[in-house]
Structure formats: structure tokens, C-alpha cells
PDB file of C-alpha atoms and ligand atoms in Angstrom:
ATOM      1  CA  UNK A   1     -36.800 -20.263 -18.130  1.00 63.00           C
ATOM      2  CA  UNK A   2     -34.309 -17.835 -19.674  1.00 65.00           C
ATOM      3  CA  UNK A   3     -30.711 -18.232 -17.979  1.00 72.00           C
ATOM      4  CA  UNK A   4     -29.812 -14.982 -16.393  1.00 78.00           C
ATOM      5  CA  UNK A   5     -26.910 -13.708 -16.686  1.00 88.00           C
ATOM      6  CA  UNK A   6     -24.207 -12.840 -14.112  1.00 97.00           C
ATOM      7  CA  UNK A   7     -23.433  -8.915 -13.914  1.00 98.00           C
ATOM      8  CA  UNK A   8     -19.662  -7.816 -14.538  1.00 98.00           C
ATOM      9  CA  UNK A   9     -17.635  -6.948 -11.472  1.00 98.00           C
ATOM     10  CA  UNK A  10     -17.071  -3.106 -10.051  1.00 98.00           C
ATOM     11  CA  UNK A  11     -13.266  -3.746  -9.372  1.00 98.00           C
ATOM     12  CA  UNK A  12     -11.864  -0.879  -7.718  1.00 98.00           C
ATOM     13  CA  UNK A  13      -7.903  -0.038  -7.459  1.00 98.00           C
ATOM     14  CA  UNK A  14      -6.323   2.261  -5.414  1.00 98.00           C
ATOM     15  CA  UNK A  15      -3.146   3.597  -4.187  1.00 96.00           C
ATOM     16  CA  UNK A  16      -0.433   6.409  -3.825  1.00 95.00           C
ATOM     17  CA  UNK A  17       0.901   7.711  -6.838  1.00 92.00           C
ATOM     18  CA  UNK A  18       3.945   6.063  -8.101  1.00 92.00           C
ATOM     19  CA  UNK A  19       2.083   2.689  -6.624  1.00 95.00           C
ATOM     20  CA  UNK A  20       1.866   1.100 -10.564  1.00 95.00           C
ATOM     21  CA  UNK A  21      -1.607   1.719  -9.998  1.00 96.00           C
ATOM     22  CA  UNK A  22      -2.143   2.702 -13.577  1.00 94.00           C
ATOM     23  CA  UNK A  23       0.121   0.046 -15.002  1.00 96.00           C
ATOM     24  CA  UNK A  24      -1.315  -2.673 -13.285  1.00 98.00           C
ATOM     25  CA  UNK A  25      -4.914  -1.528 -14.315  1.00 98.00           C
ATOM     26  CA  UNK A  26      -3.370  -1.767 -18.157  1.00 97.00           C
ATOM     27  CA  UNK A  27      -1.796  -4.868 -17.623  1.00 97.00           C
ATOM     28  CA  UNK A  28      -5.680  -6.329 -16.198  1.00 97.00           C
ATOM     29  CA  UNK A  29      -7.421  -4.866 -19.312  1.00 97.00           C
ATOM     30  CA  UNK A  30      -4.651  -6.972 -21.142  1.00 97.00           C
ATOM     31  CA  UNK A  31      -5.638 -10.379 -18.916  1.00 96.00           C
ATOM     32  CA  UNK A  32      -9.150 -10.013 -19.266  1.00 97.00           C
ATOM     33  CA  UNK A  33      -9.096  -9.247 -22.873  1.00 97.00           C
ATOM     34  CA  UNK A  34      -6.807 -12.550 -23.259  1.00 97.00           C
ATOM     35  CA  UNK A  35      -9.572 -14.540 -21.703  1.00 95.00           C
ATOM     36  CA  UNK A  36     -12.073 -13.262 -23.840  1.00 97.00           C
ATOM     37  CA  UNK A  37     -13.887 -11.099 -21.405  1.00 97.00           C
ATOM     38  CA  UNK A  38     -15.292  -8.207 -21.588  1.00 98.00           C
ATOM     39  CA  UNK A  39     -14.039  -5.036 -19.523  1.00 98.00           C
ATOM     40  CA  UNK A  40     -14.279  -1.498 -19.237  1.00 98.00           C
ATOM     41  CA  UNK A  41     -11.576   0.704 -18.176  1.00 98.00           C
ATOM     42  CA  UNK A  42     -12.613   4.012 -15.668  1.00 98.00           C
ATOM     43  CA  UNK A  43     -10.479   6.363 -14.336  1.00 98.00           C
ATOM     44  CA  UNK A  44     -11.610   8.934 -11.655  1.00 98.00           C
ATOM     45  CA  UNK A  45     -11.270  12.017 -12.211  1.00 98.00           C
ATOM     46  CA  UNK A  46     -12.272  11.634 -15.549  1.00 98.00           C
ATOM     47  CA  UNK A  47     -10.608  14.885 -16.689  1.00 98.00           C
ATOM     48  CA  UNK A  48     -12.607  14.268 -20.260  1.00 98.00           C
ATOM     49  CA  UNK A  49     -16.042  16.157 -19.016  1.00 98.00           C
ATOM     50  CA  UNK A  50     -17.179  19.327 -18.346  1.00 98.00           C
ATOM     51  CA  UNK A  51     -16.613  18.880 -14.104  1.00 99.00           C
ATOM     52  CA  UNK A  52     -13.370  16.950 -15.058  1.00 99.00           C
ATOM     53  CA  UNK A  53     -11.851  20.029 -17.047  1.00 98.00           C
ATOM     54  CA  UNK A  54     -12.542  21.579 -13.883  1.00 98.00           C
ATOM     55  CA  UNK A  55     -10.581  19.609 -11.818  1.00 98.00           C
ATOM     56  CA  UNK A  56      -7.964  18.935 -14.441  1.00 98.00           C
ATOM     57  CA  UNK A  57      -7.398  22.984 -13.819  1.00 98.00           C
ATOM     58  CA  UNK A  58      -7.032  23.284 -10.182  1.00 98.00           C
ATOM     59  CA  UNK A  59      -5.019  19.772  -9.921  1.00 98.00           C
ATOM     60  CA  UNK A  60      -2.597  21.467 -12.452  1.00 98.00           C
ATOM     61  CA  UNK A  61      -2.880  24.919 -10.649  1.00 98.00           C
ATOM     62  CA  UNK A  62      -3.991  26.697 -13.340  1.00 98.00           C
ATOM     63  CA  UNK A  63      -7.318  27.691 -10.851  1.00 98.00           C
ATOM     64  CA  UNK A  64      -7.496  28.160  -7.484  1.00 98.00           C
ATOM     65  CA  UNK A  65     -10.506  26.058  -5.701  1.00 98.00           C
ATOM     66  CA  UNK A  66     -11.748  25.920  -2.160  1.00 98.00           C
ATOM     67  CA  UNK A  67     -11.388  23.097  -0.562  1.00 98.00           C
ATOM     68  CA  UNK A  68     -14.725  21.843   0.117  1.00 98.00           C
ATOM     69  CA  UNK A  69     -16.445  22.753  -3.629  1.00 98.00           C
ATOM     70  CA  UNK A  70     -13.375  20.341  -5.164  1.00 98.00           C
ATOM     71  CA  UNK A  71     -14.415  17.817  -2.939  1.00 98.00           C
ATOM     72  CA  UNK A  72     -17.863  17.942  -4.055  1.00 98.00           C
ATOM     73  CA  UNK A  73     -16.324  17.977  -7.747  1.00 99.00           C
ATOM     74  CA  UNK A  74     -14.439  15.244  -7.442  1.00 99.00           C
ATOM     75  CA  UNK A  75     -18.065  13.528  -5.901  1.00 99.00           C
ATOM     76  CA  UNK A  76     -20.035  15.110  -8.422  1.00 99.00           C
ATOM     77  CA  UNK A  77     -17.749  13.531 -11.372  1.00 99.00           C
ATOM     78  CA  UNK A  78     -18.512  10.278  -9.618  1.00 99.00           C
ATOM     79  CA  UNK A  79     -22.239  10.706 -10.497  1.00 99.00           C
ATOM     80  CA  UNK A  80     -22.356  12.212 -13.684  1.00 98.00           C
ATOM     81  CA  UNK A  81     -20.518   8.724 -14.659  1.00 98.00           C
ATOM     82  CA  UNK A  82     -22.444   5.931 -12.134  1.00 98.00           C
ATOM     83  CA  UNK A  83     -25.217   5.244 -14.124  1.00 98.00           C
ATOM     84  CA  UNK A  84     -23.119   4.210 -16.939  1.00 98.00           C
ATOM     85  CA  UNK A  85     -20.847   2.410 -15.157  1.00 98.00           C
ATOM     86  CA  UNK A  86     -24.564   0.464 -13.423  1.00 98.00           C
ATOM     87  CA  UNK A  87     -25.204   0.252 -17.193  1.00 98.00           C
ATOM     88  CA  UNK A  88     -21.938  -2.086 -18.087  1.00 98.00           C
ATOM     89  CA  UNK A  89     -21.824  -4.135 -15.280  1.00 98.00           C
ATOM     90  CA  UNK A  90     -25.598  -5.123 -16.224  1.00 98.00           C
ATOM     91  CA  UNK A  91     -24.581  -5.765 -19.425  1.00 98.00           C
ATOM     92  CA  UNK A  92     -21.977  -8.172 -17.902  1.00 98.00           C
ATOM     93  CA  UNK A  93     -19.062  -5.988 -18.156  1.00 98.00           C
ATOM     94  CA  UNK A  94     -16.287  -6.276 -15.450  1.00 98.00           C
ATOM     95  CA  UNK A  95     -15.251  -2.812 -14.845  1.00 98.00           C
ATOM     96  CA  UNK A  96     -11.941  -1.737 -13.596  1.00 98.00           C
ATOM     97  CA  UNK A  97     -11.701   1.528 -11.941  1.00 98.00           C
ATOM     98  CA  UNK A  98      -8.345   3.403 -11.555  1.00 98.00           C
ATOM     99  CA  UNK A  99      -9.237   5.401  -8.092  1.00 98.00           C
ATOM    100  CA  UNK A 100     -12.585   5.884  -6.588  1.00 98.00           C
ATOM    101  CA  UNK A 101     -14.458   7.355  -3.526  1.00 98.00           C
ATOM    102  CA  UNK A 102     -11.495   6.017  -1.666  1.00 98.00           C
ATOM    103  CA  UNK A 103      -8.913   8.928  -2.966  1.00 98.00           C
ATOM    104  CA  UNK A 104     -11.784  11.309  -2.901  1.00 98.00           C
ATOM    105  CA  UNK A 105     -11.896  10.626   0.989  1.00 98.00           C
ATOM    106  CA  UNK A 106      -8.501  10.282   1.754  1.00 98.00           C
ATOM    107  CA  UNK A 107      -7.072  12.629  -0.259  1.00 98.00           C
ATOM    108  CA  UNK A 108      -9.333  15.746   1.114  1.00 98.00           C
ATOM    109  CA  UNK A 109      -9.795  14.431   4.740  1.00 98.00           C
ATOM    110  CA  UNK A 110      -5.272  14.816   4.573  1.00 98.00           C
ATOM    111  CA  UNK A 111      -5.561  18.380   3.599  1.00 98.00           C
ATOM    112  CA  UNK A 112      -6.593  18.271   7.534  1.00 97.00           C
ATOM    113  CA  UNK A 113      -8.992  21.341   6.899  1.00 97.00           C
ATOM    114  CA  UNK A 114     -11.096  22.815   9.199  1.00 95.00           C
ATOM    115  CA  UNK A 115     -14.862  21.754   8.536  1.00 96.00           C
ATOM    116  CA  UNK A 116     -13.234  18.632   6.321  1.00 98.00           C
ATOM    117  CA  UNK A 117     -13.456  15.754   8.659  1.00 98.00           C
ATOM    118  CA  UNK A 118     -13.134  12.087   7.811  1.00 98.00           C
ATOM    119  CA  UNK A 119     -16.970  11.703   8.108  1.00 97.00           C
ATOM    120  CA  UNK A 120     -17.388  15.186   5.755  1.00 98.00           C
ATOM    121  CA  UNK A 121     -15.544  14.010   2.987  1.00 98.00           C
ATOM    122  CA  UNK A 122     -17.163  10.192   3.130  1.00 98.00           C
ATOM    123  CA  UNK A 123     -20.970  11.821   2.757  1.00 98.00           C
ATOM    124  CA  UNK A 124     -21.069  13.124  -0.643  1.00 98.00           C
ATOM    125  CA  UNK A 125     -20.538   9.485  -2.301  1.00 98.00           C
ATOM    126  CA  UNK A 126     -22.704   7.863  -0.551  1.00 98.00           C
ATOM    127  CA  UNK A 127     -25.298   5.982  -2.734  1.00 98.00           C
ATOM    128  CA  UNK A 128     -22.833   5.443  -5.137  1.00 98.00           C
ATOM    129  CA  UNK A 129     -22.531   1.946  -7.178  1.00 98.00           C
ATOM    130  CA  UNK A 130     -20.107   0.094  -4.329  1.00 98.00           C
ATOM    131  CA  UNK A 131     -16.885  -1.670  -5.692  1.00 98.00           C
ATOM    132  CA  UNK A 132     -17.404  -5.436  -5.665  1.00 97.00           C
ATOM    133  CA  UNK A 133     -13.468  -5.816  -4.424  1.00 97.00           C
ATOM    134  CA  UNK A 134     -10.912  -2.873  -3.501  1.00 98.00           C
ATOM    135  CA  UNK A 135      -7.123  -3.266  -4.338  1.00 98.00           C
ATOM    136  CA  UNK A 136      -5.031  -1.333  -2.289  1.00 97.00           C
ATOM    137  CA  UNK A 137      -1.725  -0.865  -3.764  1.00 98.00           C
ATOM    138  CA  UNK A 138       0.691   0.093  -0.506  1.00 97.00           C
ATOM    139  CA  UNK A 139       4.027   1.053  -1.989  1.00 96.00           C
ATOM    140  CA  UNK A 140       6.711   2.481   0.987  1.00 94.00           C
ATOM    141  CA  UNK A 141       8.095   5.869   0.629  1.00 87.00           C
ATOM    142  CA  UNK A 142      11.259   4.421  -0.665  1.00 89.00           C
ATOM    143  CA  UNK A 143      10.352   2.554  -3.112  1.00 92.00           C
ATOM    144  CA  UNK A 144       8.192   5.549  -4.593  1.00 89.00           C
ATOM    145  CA  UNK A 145      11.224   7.795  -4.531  1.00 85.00           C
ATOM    146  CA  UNK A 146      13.173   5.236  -5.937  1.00 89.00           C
ATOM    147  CA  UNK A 147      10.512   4.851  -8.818  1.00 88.00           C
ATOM    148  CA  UNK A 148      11.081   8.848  -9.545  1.00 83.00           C
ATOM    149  CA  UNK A 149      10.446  12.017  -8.395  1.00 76.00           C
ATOM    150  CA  UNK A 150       7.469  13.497  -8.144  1.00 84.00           C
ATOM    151  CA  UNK A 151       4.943  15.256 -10.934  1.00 89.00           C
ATOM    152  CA  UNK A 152       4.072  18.977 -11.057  1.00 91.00           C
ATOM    153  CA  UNK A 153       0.335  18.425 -10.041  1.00 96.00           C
ATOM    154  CA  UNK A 154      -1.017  19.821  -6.261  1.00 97.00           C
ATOM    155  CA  UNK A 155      -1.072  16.647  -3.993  1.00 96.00           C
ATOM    156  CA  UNK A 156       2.156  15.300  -5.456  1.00 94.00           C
ATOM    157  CA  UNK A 157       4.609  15.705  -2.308  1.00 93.00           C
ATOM    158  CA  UNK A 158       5.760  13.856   0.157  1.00 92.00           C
ATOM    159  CA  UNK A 159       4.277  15.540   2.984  1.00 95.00           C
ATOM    160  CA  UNK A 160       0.612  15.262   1.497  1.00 96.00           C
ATOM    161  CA  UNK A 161       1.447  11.448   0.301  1.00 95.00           C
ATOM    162  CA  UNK A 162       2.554  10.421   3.814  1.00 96.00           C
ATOM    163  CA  UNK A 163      -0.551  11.981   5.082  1.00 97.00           C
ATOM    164  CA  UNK A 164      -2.873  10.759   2.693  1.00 98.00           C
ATOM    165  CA  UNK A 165      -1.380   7.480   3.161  1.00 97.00           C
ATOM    166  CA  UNK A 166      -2.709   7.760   7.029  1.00 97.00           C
ATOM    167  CA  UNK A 167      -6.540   7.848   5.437  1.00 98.00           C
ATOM    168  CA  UNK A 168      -5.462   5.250   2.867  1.00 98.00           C
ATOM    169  CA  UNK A 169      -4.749   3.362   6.061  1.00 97.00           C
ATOM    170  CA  UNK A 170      -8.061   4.081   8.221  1.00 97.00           C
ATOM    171  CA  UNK A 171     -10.114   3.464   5.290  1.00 97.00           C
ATOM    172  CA  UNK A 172      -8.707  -0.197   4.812  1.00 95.00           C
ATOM    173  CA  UNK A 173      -9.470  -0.926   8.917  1.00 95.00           C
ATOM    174  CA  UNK A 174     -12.772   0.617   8.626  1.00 94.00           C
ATOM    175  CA  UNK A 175     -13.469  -1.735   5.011  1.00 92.00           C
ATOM    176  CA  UNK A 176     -12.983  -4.613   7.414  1.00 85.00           C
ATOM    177  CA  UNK A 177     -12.580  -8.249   7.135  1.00 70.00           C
ATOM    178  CA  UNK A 178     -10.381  -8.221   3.949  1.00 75.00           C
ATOM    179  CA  UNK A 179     -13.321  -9.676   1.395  1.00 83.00           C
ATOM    180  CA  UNK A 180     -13.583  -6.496  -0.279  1.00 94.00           C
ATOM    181  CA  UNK A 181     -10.391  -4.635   0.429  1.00 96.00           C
ATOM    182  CA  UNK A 182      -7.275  -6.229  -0.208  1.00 96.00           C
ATOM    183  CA  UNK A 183      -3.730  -3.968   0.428  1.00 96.00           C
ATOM    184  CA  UNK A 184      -1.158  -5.319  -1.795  1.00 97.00           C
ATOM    185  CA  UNK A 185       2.466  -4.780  -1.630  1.00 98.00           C
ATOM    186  CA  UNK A 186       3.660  -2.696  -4.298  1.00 97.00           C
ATOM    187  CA  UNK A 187       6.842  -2.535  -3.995  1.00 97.00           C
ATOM    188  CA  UNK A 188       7.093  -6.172  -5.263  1.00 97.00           C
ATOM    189  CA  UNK A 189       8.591  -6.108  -9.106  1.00 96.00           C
ATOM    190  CA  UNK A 190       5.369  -5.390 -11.531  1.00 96.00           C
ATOM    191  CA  UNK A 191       4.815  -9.060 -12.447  1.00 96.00           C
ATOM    192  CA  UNK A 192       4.402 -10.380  -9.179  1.00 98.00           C
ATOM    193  CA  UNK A 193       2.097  -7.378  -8.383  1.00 98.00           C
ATOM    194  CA  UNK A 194      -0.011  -8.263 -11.453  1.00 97.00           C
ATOM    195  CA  UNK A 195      -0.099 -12.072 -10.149  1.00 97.00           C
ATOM    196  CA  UNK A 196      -1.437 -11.112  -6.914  1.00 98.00           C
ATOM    197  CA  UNK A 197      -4.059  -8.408  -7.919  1.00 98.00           C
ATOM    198  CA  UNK A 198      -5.228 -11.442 -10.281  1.00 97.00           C
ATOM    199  CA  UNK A 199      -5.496 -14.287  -7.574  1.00 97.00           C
ATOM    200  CA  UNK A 200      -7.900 -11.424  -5.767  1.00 97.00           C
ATOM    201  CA  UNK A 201      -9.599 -11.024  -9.073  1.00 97.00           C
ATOM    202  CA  UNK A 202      -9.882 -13.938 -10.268  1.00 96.00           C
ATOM    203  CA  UNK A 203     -13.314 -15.312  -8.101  1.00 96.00           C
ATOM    204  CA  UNK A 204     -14.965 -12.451  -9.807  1.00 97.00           C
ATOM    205  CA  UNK A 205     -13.535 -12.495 -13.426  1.00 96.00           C
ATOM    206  CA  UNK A 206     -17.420 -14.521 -14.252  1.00 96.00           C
ATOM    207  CA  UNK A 207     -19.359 -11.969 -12.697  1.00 96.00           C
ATOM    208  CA  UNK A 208     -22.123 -12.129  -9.720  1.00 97.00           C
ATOM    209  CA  UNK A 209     -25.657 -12.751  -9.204  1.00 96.00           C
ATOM    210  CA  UNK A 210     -25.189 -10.405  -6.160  1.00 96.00           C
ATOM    211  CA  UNK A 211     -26.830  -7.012  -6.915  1.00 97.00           C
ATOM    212  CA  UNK A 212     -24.971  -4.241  -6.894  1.00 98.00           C
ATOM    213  CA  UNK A 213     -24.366  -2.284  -3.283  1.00 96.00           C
ATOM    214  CA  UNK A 214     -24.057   1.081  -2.654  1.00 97.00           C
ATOM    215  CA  UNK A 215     -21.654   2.949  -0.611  1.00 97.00           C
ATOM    216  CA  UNK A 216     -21.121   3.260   2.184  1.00 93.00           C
ATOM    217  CA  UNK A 217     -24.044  -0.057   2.855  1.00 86.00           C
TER     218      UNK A 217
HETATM  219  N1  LIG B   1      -7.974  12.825  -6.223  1.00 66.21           N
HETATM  220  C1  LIG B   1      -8.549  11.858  -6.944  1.00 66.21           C
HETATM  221  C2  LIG B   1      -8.692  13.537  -5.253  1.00 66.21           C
HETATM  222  O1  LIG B   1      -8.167  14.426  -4.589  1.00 66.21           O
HETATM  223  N2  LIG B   1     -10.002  13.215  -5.042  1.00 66.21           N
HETATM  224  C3  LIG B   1     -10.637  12.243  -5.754  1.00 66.21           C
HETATM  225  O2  LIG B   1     -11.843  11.991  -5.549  1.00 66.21           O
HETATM  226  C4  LIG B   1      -9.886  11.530  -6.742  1.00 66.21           C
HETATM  227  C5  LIG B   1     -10.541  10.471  -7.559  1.00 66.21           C
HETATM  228  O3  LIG B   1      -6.494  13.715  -7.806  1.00 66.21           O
HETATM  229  F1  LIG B   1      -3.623  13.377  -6.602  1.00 66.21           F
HETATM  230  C6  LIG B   1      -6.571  13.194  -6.485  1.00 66.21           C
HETATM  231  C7  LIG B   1      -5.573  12.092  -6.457  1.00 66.21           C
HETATM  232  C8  LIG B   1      -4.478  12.599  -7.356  1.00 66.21           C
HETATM  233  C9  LIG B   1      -5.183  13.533  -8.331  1.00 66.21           C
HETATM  234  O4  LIG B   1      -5.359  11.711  -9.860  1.00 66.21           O
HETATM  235  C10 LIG B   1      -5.220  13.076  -9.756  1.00 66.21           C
HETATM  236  P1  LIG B   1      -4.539  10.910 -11.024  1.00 66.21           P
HETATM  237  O5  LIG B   1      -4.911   9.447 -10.765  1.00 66.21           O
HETATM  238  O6  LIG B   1      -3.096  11.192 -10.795  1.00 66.21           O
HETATM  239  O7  LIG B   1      -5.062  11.446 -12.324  1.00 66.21           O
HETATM  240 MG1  LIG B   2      -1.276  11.780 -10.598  1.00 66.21          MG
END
């Protein structure tokens, strides 16, 4: 009989900006490459396509948006990209995914919006490929003001990050018993973040025979 072969892991990492979030997803393309293994960076919102240029707009305020249709945007550039994302981790490809449904939920469900509830903003992603493991990097207002002030883009104050933190916060309680969301301290120097994001990695660096879920199952 023909050996079957493991699909790649849907790692997921999240976080506030200024967590490292983007560093640390670098510096995990670097490990796994090391090791021989394949990988696939995503980022989401993938600014590249036609929905992203969209959102790449209104997140630089260059258009104006309501609320609710650049929530389903930011869903809707989920999908036009989960089938190829299915695609890799069939072909045994661990994929690492800078933000995900997670930011989609808790970034919209802070904008505390009428008609927006937690439970509003959650809908639109579900059936979507579900991350094998979510990294949560937690960074403390300090240490993000410490690591620079903030961008230009809409969401990037501290009012909105302390807010959206609060969702960060619910979603992690509501993800449960800690198998497939992990919060890591990010205010720890970048190695030591690296080290621990790779100890949670690391029993799904060979893949899984486990087929793929879908949120929110
Ligand atoms: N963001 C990101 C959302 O509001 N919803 C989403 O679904 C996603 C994926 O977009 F402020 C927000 C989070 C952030 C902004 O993200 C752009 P990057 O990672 O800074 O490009
Ligand atoms: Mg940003």
C-alpha cells in the first residue's frame, strides 16, 4: 500500500501591531527552511488582489468604507485565497499565516458598531480552512510604545488597540483549552519569542493525518 503522506500544518499567528508578529513569522520561514521543510508564507489582507487593493485603500484612508461591507472584504479576501491555501497543506506544505479570521473578528467587533456584534463579525468566516495551532502574540501597551509610535493606517491608535485587545482576549477564552491557541508574551526580547513560538510549533513541523477543520467546528 502506498504510504500517505502527512498534510502541512495551517499555523496561524496573531497579535497587536508592534507585537513582532511579522518578524517572528520571517524568522519561522527561516527555521523551517533550515530544516528542509517546506512552507508557505500568507498574510491576510493580502493587499496584492483585486478585494485586497480595496482594503489597502480604506486601511490607508484613501476611501471611505462602511463598516459592515469591509468586514465582509476582509472575509471575502479570506476565500478568494482558501482553496489554495487547502491546496498546499495537501501537498504537505506547512503554512504560516500572518493574521487570520481572528483580526477580522476582533478588529471590527472593537469598532463597537451598532449591528456589529461579536457573533456578526464571527459568521462570515465560517467554513473556512481552521488553523491547526493559533499564536497569540500579547505584547503590553508599554512595551508597544516603547517599540515606536504608531503608523498612519486607520486602526493604528491606542484607543482602538486597547479595545481590540479586549476581543483578542475573548477570542483566546472562547478557543479554549490552550491546544490550539497559545498567547505568548511578546514583550520578551525577539529570540526568546522565536524559541517559544517554536516549542508550540514544533509537534506539527511533520504535518498531520488529521483532516483539515473548518471554522468555527
Ligand atoms: N484587519 C486585518 C482587519 O481589520 N480585519 C481583518 O480581517 C484583518 C486580517 O487590518 F489593523 C486589520 C488589522 C490591521 C490592518 O493589517 C492591516 P497589517 O497586518 O498591518 O497589514
Ligand atoms: Mg499594520
Amino acid at each position: 500500500m502506498p504510504e500517505r503522506k502527512p498534510r502541512g500544518a495551517f499555523i496561524v499567528v496573531e497579535g497587536l501591531d508592534r507585537s513582532g508578529k511579522s518578524t517572528q513569522v520571517a524568522l519561522l520561514e527561516q527555521r523551517f527552511k533550515a530544516e528542509g521543510r517546506p512552507v508557505r508564507l500568507a498574510k491576510f489582507p493580502d493587499r496584492a488582489t483585486p478585494i485586497g487593493k480595496m482594503i489597502d485603500a480604506y486601511l490607508r484612508s484613501q476611501s471611505e468604507m462602511d463598516d459592515h461591507a469591509v468586514h465582509l472584504l476582509f472575509s471575502a479576501n479570506r476565500w478568494e485565497l482558501a482553496q489554495s491555501i487547502i491546496d498546499s497543506l495537501n501537498a504537505g506544505t506547512t503554512v504560516i499565516c500572518d493574521r487570520y479570521a481572528f483580526s477580522g473578528i476582533a478588529f471590527s467587533a472593537a469598532k463597537n458598531k451598532p449591528g456589529m456584534s461579536y457573533e456578526w463579525c464571527r459568521a462570515p468566516d465560517i467554513g473556512l480552512p481552521a488553523p491547526d495551532l493559533t499564536l497569540f502574540l500579547d505584547v503590553s501597551p508599554e512595551k508597544a510604545r516603547e517599540r515606536g509610535g504608531f503608523g498612519a493606517e486607520r486602526y493604528e491608535n491606542a484607543d482602538m488597540q486597547e479595545r481590540v485587545q479586549h476581543v483578542f482576549e475573548r477570542i483566546g477564552v472562547e478557543m479554549g483549552d490552550g491546544s490550539r491557541w497559545f498567547a505568548v508574551d511578546a514583550d520578551q526580547e525577539q529570540g526568546a519569542v522565536t524559541d517559544e513560538l517554536w516549542m508550540r510549533i514544533q509537534p506539527h513541523a511533520q504535518g498531520t493525518e488529521r483532516p483539515i477543520q473548518r471554522l468555527w467546528e
